[in-house]
Short mmCIF file of C-alpha atoms in Angstrom, two decimals:
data_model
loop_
_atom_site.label_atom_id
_atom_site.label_comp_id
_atom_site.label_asym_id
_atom_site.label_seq_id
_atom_site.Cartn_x
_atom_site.Cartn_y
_atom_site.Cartn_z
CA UNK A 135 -1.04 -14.14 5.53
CA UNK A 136 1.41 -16.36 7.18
CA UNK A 137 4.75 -16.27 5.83
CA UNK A 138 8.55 -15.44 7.82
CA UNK A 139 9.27 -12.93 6.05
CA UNK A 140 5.65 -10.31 5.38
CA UNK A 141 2.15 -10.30 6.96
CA UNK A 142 2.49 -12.94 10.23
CA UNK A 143 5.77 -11.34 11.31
CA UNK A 144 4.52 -8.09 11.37
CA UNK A 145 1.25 -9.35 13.05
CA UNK A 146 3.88 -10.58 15.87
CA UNK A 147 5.81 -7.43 16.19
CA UNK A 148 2.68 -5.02 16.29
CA UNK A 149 0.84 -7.21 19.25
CA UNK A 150 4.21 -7.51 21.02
CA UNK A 151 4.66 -4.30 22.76
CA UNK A 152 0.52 -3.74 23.54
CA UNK A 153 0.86 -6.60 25.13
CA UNK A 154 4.03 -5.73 27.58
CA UNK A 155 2.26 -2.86 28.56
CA UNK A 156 -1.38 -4.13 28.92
CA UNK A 157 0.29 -7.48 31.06
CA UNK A 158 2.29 -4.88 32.69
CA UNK A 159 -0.12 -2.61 33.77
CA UNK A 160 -2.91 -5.68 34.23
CA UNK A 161 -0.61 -6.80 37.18
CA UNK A 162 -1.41 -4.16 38.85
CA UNK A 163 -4.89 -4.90 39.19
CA UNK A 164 -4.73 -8.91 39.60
CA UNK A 165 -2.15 -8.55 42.60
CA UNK A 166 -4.78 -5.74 44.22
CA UNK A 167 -7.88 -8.52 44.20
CA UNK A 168 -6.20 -11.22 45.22
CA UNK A 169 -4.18 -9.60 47.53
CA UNK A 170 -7.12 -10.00 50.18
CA UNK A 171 -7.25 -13.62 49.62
CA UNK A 172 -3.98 -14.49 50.48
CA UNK A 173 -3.11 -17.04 47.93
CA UNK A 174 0.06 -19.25 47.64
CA UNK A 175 3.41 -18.20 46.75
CA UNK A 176 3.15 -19.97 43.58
CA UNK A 177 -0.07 -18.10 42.64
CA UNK A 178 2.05 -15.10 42.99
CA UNK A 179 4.36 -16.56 40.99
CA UNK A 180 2.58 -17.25 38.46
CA UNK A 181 1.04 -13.47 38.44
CA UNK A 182 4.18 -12.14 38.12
CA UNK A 183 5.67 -14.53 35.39
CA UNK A 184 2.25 -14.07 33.21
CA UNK A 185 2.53 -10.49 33.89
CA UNK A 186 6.37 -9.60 32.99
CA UNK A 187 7.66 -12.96 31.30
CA UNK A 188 4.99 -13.85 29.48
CA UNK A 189 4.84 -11.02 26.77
CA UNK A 190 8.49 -11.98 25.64
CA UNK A 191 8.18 -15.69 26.04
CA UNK A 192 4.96 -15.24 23.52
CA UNK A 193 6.98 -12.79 20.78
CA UNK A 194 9.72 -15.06 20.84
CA UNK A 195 7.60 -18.15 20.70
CA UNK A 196 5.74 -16.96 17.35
CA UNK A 197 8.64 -15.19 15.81
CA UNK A 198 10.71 -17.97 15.24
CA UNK A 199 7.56 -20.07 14.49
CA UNK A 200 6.60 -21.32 11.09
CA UNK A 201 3.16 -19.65 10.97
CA UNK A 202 4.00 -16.65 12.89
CA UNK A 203 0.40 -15.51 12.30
CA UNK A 204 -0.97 -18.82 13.54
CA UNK A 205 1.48 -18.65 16.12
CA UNK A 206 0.11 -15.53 17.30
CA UNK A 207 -3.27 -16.41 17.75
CA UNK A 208 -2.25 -19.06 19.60
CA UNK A 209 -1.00 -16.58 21.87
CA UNK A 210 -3.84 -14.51 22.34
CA UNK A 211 -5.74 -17.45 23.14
CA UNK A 212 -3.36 -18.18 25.70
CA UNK A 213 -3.92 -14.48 27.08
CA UNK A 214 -7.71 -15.39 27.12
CA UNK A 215 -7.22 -18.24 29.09
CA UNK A 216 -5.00 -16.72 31.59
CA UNK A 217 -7.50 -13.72 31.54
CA UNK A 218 -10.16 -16.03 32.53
CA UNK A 219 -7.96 -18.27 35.01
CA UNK A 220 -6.96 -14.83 37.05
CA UNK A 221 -10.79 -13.85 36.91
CA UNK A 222 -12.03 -17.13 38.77
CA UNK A 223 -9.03 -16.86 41.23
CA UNK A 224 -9.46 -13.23 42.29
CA UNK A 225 -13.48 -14.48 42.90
CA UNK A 226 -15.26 -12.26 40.26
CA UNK A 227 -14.26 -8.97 42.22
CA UNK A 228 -16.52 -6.38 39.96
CA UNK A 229 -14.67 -4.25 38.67
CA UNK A 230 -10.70 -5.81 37.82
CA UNK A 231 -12.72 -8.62 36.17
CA UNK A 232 -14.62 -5.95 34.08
CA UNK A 233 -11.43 -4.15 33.29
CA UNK A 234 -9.60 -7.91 32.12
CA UNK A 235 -12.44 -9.05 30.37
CA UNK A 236 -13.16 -5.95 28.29
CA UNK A 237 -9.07 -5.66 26.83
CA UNK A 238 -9.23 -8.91 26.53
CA UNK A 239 -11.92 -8.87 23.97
CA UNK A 240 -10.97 -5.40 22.66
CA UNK A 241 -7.47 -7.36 21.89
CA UNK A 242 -9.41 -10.34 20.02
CA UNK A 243 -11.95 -8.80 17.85
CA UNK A 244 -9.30 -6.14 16.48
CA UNK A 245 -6.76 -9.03 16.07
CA UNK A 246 -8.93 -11.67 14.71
CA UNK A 247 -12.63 -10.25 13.84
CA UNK A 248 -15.87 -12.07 15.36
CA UNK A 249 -13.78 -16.08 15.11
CA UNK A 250 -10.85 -14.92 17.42
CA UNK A 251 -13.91 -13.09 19.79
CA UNK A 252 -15.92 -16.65 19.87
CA UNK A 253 -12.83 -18.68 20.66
CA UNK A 254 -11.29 -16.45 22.88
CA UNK A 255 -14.84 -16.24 24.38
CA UNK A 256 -14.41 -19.83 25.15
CA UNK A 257 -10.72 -19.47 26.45
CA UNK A 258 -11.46 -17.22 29.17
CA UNK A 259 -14.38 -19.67 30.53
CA UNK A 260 -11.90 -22.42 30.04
CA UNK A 261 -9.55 -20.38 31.94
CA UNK A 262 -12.27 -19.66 34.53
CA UNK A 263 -13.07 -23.47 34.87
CA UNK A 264 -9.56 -24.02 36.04
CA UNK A 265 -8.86 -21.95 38.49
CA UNK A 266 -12.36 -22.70 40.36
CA UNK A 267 -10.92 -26.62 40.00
CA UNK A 268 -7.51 -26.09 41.10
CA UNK A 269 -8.05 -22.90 43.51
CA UNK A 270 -11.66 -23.18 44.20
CA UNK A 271 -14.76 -20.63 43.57
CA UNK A 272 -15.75 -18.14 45.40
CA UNK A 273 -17.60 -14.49 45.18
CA UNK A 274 -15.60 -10.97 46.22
CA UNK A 275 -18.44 -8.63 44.93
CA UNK A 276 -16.86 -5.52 47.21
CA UNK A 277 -13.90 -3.58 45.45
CA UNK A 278 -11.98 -1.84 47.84
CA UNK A 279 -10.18 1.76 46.85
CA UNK A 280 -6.95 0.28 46.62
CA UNK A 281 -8.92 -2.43 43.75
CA UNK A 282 -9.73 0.59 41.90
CA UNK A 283 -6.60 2.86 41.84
CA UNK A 284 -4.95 -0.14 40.59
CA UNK A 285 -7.14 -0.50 37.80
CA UNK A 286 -7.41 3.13 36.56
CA UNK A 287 -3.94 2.63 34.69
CA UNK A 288 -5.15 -0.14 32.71
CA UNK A 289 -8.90 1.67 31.89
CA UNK A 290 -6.56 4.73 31.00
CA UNK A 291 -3.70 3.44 29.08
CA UNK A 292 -4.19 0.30 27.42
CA UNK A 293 -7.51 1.48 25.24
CA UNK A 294 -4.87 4.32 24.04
CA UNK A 295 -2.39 1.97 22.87
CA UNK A 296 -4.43 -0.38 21.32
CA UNK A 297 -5.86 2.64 19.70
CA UNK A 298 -2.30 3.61 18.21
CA UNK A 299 -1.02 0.44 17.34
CA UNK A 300 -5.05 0.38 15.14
CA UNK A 301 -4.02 3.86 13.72
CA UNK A 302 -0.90 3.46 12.30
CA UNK A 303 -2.14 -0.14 10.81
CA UNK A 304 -4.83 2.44 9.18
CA UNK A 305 -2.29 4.55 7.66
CA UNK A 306 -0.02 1.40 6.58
CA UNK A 307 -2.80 0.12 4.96
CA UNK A 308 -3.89 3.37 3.44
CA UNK A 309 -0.17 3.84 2.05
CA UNK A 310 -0.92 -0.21 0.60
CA UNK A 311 -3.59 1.04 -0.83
CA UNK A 312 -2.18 3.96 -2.57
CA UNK A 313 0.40 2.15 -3.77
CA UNK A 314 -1.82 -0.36 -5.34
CA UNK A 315 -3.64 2.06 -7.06
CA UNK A 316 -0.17 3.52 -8.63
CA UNK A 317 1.31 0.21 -9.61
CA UNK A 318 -2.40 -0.17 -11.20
CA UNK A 319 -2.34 2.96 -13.37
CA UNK A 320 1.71 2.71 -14.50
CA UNK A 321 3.20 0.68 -16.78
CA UNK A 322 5.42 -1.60 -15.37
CA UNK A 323 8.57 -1.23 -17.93
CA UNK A 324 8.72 2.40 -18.23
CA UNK A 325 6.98 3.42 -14.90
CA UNK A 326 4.82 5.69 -17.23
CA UNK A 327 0.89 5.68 -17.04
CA UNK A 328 -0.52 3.05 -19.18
CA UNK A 329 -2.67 3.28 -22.14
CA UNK A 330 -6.25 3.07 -19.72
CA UNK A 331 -5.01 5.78 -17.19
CA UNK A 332 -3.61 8.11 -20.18
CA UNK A 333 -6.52 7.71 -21.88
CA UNK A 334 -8.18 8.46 -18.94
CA UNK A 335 -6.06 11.51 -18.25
CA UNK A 336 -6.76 12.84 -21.64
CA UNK A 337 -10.52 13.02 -21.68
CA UNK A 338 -10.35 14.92 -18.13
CA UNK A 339 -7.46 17.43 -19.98
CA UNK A 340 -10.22 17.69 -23.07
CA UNK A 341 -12.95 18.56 -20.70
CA UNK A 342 -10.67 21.25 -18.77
CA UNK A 343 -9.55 22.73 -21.77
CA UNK A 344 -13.48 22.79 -23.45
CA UNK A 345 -14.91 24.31 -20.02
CA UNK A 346 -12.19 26.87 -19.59
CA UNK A 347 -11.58 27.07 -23.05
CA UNK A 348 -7.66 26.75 -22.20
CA UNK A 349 -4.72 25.80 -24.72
CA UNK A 350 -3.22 22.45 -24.92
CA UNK A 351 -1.06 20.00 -26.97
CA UNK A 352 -0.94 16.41 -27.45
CA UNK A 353 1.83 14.40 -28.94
CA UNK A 354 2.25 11.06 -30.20
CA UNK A 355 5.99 9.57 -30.11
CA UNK A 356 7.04 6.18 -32.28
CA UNK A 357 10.75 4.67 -31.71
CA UNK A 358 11.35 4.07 -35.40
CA UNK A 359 12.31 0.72 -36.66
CA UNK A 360 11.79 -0.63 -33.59
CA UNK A 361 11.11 -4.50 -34.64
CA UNK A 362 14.37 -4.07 -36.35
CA UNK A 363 16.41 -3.42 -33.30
CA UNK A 364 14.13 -6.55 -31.34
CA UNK A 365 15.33 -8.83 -34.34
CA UNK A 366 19.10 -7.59 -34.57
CA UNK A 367 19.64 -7.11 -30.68
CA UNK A 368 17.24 -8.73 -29.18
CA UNK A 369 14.06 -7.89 -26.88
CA UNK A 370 16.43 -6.96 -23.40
CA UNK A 371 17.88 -4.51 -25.83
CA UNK A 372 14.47 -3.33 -26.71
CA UNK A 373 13.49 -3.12 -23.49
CA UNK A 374 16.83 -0.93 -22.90
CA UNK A 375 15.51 1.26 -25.75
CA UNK A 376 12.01 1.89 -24.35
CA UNK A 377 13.08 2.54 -20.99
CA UNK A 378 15.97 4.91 -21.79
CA UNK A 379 13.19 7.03 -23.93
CA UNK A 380 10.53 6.78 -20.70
CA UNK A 381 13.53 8.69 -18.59
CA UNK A 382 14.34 11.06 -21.29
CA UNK A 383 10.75 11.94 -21.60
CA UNK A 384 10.52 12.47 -18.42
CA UNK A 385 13.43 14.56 -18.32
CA UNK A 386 11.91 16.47 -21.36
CA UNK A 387 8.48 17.26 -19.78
CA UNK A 388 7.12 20.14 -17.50
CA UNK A 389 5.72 19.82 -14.01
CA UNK A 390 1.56 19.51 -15.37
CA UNK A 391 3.08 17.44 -18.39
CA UNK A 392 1.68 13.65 -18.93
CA UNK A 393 3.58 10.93 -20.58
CA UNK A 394 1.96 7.09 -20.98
CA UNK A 395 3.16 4.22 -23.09
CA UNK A 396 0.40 4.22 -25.40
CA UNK A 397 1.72 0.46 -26.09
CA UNK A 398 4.27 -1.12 -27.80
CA UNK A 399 6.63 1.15 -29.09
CA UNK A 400 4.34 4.20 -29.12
CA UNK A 401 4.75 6.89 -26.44
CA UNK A 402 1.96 10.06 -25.60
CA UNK A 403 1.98 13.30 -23.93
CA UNK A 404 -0.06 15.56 -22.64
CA UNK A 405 0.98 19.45 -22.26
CA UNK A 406 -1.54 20.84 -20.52
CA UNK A 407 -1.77 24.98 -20.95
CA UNK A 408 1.08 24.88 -23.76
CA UNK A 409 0.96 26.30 -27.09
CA UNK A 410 2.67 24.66 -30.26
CA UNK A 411 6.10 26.56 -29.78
CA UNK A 412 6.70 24.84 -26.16
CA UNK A 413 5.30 21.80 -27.05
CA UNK A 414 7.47 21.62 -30.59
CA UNK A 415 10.43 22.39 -28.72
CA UNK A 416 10.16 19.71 -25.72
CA UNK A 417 9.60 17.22 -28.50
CA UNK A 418 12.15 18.30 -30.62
CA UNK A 419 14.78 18.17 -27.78
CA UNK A 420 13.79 15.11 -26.82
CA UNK A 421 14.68 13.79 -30.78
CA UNK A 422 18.05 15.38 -30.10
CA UNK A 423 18.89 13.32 -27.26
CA UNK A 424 17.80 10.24 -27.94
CA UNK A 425 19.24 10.58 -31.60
CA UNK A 426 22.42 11.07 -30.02
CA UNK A 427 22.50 8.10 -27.09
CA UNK A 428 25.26 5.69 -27.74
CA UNK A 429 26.23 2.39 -26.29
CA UNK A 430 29.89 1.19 -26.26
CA UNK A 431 28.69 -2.35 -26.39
CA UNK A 432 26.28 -1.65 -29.30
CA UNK A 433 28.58 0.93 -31.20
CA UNK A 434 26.07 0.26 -34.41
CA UNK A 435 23.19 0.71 -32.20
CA UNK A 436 20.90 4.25 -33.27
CA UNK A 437 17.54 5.06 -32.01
CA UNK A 438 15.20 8.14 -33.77
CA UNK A 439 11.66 9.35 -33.09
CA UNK A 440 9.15 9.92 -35.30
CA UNK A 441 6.33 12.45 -33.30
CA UNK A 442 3.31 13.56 -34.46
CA UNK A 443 1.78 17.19 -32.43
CA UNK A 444 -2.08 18.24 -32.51
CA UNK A 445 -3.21 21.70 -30.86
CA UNK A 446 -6.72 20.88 -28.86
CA UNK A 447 -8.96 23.08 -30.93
CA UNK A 448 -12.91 24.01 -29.41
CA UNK A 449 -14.25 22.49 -32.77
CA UNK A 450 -12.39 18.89 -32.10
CA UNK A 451 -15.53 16.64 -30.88
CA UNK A 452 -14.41 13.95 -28.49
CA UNK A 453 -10.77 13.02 -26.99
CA UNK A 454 -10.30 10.58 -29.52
CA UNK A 455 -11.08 12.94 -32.51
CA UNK A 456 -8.20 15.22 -30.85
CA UNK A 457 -6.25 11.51 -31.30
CA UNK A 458 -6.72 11.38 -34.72
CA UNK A 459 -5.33 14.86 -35.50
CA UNK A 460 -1.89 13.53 -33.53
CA UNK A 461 -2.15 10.53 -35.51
CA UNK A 462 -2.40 12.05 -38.54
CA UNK A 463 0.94 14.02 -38.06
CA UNK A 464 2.90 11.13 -36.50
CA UNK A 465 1.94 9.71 -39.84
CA UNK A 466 3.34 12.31 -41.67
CA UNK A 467 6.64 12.49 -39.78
CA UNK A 468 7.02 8.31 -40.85
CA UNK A 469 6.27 9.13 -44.44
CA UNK A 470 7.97 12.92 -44.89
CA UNK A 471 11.63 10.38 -43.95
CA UNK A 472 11.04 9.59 -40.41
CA UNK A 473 13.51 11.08 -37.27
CA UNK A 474 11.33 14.41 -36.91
CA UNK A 475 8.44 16.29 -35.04
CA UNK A 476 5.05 17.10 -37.49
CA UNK A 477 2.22 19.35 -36.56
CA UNK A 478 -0.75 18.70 -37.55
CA UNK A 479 -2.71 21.44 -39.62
CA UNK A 480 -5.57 20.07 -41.28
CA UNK A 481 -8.85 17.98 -40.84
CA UNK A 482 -7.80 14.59 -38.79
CA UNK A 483 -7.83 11.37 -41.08
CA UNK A 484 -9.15 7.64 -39.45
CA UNK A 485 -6.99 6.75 -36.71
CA UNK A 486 -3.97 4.06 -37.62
CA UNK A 487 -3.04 1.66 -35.02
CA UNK A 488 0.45 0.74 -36.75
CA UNK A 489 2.58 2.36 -38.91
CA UNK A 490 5.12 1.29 -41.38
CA UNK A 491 8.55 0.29 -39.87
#
């Protein structure tokens, strides 16, 4: 949580201008209670360097601190204890000390939970404490008109604000939380969906097509030789390989289309709604292309697909059976010389994990 650079510097930033305004707009109301009790110049002072100085003083303080979040709380202990201090001196008048008081919590419990609401609970009587020492106590139960226009802004605008500043925190940590759950489902070398979420993905596809008794294709995709090129060029080079093949598959596939890293060196797709024809001819232009990639600095350097294609069929029993029929051709294409797209045509055979390089 605290760190320069992430969570306590935005902390900082997102309590900073809340507070310009609610200090701001707070003035308004201190300077109209104590107004009748003719304080010192310094109190004034004071009210208007808490008010307008204070806010910037605070941002600045935990900004360049080394626990910015720390730092922050700090502050907004600080603000409790100055909340409480200007409560005593303005002698408990009704209804600014309601209004200071109340955003004063409001600012603690959605900053810092039921801890920062205890301790700031204990700032503001610490705050209190003081000024009856320094200033003395005292009771001003009547609030004049004047008491109350000045403390409409602050009941207006400051509940709004807060209430922004707690929305888009919402929606930042919705967009967190969506992005979590991406990074979660993808595979982190190809930026395709790993094996769980395909696998996922394909059972839903196998129920769609079952229910609405719709068309679909799967296909199974193997670099071959693949350990070869990891022994002669190494694994960054392998790496290369796989994610040059994740772009061109996703260069080769339709808008519904799903491609995964099954793992390893093995690739999958779903084509959801396509018949063998489309399917056949994504896969076999996506043999083309990668047959053809060249690297200067690897002129020796050739990469070729074996894929094996399956047609979802109503008498196929369970996602994994459909599997087995794509496994079964991707076998074939290794064994009928490799560099080719298969189809699948007859009953599926056990399902192979590896193939022969």
């Amino acid at each position: 949580m605290d760190n320069r650079s992430g969570k306590g510097l935005s902390f900082v930033r997102r309590i900073y201008l809340p507070r310009i305004l609610g200090m701001a707009i707070g003035l308004f109301s201190v300077m109209a209670a104590m107004a009748p009790l003719h304080p010192p110049g310094w109190i004034w002072a004071l009210m208007l360097a808490n008010g307008l100085l204070w806010p910037h003083v605070a941002y600045l303080w935990a900004k360049h601190s080394t626990a910015p979040y720390r730092a922050e709380q700090r502050n907004l202990l600080l603000d409790s204890l100055m909340g409480g201090f200007w409560v005593a001196a303005m002698h408990f008048n009704p209804l600014p000390t309601v209004t200071i008081l109340s955003m004063m919590t409001m600012n603690n419990v959605a900053a810092g939970g039921k801890a920062l609401l205890a301790r700031g609970l204990l700032g503001q009587l610490a705050g209190m404490l003081l000024a009856s020492a320094i200033l003395g106590s005292g009771l001003q139960l009547q609030t004049s008109a004047l008491q109350v226009w000045a403390c409409l802004p602050m009941l207006a605008l400051y509940p709004m604000a807060l209430g922004w500043v707690c929305y888009h925190l919402a929606i930042n940590l919705a967009d967190h939380k969506r992005q979590l759950s991406a990074l979660s489902r993808t595979d982190s070398l190809t930026g395709l969906l790993n094996h769980g979420s395909w696998k996922d993905l394909l059972l839903l596809k196998f129920q769609i097509s079952r229910q609405q008794r719709l068309p679909a294709m799967i296909a199974l995709i193997d670099i071959d030789h693949f350990k070869a090129i990891n022994d002669t060029y190494g694994h960054v080079v392998g790496d290369c390989v796989l994610r040059h093949l994740s772009q061109e598959l996703q260069r080769s596939l339709g808008p519904d289309d799903q491609a995964g890293r099954y793992g390893g060196d093995e690739f999958c797709v779903i084509f959801p709604g396509a018949d063998q024809a489309r399917a056949g001819l994504a896969m076999e232009a996506l043999r083309e292309r990668v047959n053809a990639y060249r690297n200067p600095q690897l002129p020796m350097l050739r990469i070729s697909l074996s894929i094996g294609l399956a047609a979802y069929d109503e008498l196929l029993k369970s996602p994994e059976h459909w599997l087995e029929h794509a496994d079964k051709a991707l076998y074939a294409a290794k064994h009928q010389g490799r560099d080719q797209v298969s189809f699948n045509h007859g009953p599926a055979a056990p399902l192979r994990l590896a193939y022969p390089d």
